[in-house]
XYZ file of C-alpha atoms in Angstrom:
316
model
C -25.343 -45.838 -30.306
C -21.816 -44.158 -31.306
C -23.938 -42.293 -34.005
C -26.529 -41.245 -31.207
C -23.868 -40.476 -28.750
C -22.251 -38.210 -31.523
C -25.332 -36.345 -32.238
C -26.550 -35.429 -28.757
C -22.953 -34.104 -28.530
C -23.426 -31.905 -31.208
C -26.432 -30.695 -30.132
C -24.525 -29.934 -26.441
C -21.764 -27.983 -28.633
C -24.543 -26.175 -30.436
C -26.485 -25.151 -27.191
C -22.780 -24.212 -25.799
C -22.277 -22.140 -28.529
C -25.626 -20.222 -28.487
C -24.706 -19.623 -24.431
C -21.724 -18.479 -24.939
C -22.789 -15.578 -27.897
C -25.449 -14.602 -25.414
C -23.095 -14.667 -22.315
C -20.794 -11.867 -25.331
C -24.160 -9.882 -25.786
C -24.629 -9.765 -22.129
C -21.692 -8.986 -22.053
C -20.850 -6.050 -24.486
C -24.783 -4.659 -23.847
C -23.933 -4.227 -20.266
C -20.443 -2.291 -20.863
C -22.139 0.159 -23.458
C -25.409 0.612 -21.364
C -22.554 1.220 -18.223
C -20.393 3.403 -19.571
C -24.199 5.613 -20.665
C -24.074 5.835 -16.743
C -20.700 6.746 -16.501
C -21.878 10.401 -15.401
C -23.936 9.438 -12.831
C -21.871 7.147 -11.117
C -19.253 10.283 -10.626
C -21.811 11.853 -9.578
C -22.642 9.429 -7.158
C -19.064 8.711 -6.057
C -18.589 12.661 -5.414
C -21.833 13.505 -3.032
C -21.916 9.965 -1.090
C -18.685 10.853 0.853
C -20.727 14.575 1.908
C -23.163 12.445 3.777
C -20.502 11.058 6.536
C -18.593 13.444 6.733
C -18.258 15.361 10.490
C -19.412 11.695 12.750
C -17.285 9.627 14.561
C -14.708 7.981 12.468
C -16.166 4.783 14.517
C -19.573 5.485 12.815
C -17.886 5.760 9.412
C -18.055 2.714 8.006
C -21.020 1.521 9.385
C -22.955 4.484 7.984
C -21.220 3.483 4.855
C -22.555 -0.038 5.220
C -25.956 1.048 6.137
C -25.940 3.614 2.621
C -24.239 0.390 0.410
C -27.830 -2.117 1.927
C -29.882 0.459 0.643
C -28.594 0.899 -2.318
C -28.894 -2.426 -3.124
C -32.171 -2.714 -2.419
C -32.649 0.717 -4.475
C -31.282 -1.220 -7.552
C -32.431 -4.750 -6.948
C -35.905 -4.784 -5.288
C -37.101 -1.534 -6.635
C -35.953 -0.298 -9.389
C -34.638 -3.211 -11.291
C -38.310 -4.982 -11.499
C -39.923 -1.260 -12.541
C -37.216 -0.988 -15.302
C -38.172 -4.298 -16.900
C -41.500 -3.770 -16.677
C -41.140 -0.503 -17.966
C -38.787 -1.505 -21.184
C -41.356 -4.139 -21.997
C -44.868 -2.485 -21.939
C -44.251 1.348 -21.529
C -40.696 2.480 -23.087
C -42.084 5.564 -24.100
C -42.543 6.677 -20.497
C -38.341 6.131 -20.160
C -37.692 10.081 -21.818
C -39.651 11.662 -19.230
C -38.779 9.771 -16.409
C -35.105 10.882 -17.346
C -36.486 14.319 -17.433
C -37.552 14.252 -14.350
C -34.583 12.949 -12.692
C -32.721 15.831 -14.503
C -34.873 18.229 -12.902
C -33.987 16.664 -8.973
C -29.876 16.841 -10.042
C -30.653 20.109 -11.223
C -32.208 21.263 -8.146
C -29.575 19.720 -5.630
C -26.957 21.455 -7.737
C -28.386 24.606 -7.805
C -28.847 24.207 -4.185
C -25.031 23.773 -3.872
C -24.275 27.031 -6.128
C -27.039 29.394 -4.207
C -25.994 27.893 -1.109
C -21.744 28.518 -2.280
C -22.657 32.249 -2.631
C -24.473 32.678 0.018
C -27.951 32.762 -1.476
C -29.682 30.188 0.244
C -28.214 28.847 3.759
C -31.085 26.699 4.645
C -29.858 23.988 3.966
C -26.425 24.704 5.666
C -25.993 22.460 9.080
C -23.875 24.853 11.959
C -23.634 22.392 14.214
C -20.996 19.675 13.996
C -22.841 16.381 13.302
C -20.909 14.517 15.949
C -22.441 16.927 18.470
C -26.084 16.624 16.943
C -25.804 12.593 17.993
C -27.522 9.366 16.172
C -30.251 11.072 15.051
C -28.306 13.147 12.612
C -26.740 10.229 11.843
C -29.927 8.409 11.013
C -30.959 11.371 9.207
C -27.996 11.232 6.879
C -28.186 7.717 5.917
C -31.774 8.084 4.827
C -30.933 11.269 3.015
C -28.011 9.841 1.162
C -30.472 6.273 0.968
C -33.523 9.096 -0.854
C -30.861 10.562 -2.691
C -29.430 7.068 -3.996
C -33.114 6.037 -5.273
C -32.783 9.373 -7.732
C -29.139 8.410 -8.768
C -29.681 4.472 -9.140
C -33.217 5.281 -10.856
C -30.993 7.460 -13.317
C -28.641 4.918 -14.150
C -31.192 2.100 -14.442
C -32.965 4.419 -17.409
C -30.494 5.465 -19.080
C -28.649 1.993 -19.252
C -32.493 0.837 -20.266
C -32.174 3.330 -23.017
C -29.738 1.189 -24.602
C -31.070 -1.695 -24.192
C -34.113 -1.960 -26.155
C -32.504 -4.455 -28.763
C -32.856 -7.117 -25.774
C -35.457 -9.594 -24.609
C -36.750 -8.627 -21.016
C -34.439 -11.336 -19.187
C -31.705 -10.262 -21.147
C -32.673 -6.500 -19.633
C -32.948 -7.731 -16.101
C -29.667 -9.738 -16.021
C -27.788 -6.584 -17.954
C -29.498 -4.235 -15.501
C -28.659 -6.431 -12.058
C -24.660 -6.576 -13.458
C -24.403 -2.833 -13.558
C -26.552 -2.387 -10.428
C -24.049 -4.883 -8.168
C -20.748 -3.351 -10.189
C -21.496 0.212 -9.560
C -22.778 -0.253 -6.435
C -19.719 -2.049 -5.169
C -17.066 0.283 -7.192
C -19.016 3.456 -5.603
C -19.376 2.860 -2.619
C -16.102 1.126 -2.068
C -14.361 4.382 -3.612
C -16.368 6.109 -1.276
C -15.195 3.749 2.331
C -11.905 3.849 1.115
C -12.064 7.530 0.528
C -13.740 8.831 4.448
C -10.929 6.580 5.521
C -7.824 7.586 3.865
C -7.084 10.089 6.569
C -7.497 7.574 9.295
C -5.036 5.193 7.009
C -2.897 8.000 6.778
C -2.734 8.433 10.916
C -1.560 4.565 11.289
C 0.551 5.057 8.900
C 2.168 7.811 10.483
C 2.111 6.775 13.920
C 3.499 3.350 13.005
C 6.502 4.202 10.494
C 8.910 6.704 10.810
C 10.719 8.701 7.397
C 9.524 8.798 3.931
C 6.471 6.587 5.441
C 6.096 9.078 7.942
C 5.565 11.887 5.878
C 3.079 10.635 3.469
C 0.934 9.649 6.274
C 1.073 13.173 8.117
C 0.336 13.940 3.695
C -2.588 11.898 3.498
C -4.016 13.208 6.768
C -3.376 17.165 5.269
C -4.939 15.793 1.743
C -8.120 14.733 3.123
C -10.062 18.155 3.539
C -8.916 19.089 0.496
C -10.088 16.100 -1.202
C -13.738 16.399 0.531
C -13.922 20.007 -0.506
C -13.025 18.954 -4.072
C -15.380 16.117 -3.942
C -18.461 18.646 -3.098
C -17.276 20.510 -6.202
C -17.085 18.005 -8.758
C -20.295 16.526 -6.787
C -21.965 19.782 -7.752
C -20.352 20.039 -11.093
C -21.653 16.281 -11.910
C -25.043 16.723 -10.952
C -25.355 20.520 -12.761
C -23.693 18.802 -16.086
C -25.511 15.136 -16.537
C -29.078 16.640 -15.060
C -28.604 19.548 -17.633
C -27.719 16.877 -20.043
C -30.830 15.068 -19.355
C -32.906 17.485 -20.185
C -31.537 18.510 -23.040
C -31.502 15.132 -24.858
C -34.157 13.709 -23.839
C -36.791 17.124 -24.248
C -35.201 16.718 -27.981
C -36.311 12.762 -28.023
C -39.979 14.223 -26.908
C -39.741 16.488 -29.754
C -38.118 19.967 -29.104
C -34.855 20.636 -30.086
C -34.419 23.714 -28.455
C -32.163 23.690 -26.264
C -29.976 21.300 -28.009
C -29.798 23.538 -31.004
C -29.055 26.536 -28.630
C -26.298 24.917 -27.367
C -24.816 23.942 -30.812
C -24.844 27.358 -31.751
C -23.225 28.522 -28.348
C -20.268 26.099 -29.482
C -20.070 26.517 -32.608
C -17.900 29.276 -32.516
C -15.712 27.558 -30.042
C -15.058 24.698 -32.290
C -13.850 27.043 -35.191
C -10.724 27.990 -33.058
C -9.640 23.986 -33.064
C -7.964 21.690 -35.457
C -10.297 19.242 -37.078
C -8.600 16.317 -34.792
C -9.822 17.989 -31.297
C -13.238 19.471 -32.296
C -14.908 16.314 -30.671
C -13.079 16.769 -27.774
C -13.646 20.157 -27.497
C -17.669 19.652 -28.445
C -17.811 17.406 -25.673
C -16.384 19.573 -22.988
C -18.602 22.928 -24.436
C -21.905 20.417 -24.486
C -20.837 19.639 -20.832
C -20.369 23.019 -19.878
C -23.705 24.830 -21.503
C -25.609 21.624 -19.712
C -24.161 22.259 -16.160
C -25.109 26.169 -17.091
C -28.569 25.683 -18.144
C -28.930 22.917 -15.165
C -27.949 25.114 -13.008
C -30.249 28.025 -14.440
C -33.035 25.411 -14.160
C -32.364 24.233 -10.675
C -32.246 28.012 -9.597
C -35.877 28.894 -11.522
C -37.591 25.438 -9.729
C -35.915 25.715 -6.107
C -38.372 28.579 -4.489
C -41.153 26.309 -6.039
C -39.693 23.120 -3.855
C -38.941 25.444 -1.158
C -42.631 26.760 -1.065
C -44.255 23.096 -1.236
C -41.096 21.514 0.629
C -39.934 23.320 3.310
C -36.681 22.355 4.921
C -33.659 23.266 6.927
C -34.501 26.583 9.751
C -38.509 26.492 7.354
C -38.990 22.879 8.710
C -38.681 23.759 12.036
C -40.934 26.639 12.333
């Protein structure tokens, strides 16, 4: 019986042991795949905040809430389920679904840019959305829900991308960690972030001094820190949908545009110490993407327009 007893607890250790390297695979597989995403997620994190912005601080949150459910269900019902079934039988399809996404970011952020300059102004909303009423507001969420799908379909692929080394429940638990972390990190950035004025008001109202004065600060910051947010939103998508492309029309076979944009940089890098020239590659990669997304998203918009009509076309 000791003997036995001993044995079956060895085999428990063993068993433990085996768990717990997995548990570390999980683990490190779901940091790498998540950091892959990293550019999305800013992304993400920069244009949610656009979509509440101008309602009723009351409606805030709630719209926030509404945006957070969906996304969930983006990531969890949808998407998650396609992405294992898609590593498993048909990982060849995963490049050109990543194209494609590249293409949408490439569009909204050429949108953005024609839109900045005063190119195209159809999608531009005159009225105040707190004067439009709940329909706007219902029209927001599912924008921002539609635009979410894109964003979370993104991540999901390119964190799939680096997961091929994995057994499909290995994928699906990897894949459901990133989709609850980011989704909670993003969208609680994003609450905290259409609130920090109204945190800024209490504050002020409620303290008097040095408290005081960084209320009435945080109050002044806020439009700022929107109008920022639209540019780095615009900047994200233009850089990781030009990005997209880029690598993953090389991993179909043309290297193109990734050897155009190594000999755009090349010079570049000549002018830096040996130390800085990844640094440096990095940034000019980023750069010629968001260029040629944004050169892209300009060539492909009149073709959306002319099958897609929207904004003042829509109404006709």
């Amino acid at each position: 019986m000791p003997t036995g007893l001993v044995a079956l607890l060895d085999d428990v250790a063993a068993i433990a042991k085996v768990a717990a390297a997995s548990i570390d695979d999980i683990g490190a597989a779901a940091a790498r795949a998540g950091t892959k995403s990293a550019g999305v997620v800013i992304d993400d994190a920069a244009v949610t905040p656009t979509y509440v912005t101008g309602f009723d601080p009351s409606r805030e949150l709630p719209m926030i809430w509404k945006i957070t459910k969906g996304s969930f269900k983006n990531k969890l019902v949808f998407l998650l389920p396609a992405a294992v079934l898609l590593g498993q039988f048909a990982p060849f399809l995963i490049p050109i679904i990543l194209i494609f996404g590249g293409l949408f970011l490439c569009y909204e952020a050429a949108e953005k840019v024609l839109e900045f300059f005063h190119v195209d102004e159809s999608t531009k909303h005159e009225q105040p959305a707190i004067i439009e009423g709940p329909g706007r507001e219902k029209e927001m969420v599912s924008g921002a829900i539609r635009t979410d799908l894109i964003l979370s379909g993104e991540i999901m692929a390119i964190a799939l991308s680096e997961l091929t080394d994995q057994v499909w429940w290995e994928q699906a638990i990897i894949l459901a960690i990133i989709g609850i972390a980011i989704t909670v990190a993003v969208y609680g950035a994003v609450a905290l972030i259409v609130k920090m004025d109204d945190i800024g008001l209490h504050i002020a109202q409620n303290n008097e001094g040095a408290l005081r004065s960084f209320g009435c600060s945080l109050v002044r910051l806020m439009p700022k820190l929107l109008a920022a947010l639209s540019i780095i939103g615009t900047l994200a998508m233009a850089w990781v949908g030009g990005g997209l492309l880029v690598h993953n029309i090389a991993a179909l076979g043309w290297h193109g545009p990734e050897h155009l944009i190594d000999w755009l940089s090349h010079p570049l890098l000549g002018l830096f110490p040996a130390s800085a020239k990844l640094m440096v590659g990095g940034i000019a990669f980023a750069l010629l993407s968001g260029i040629l997304g944004v050169l892209v998203g300009a060539g492909i918009a009149p073709l959306v327009h002319k099958f897609m009509p929207h904004g003042d076309e829509a109404s006709e």
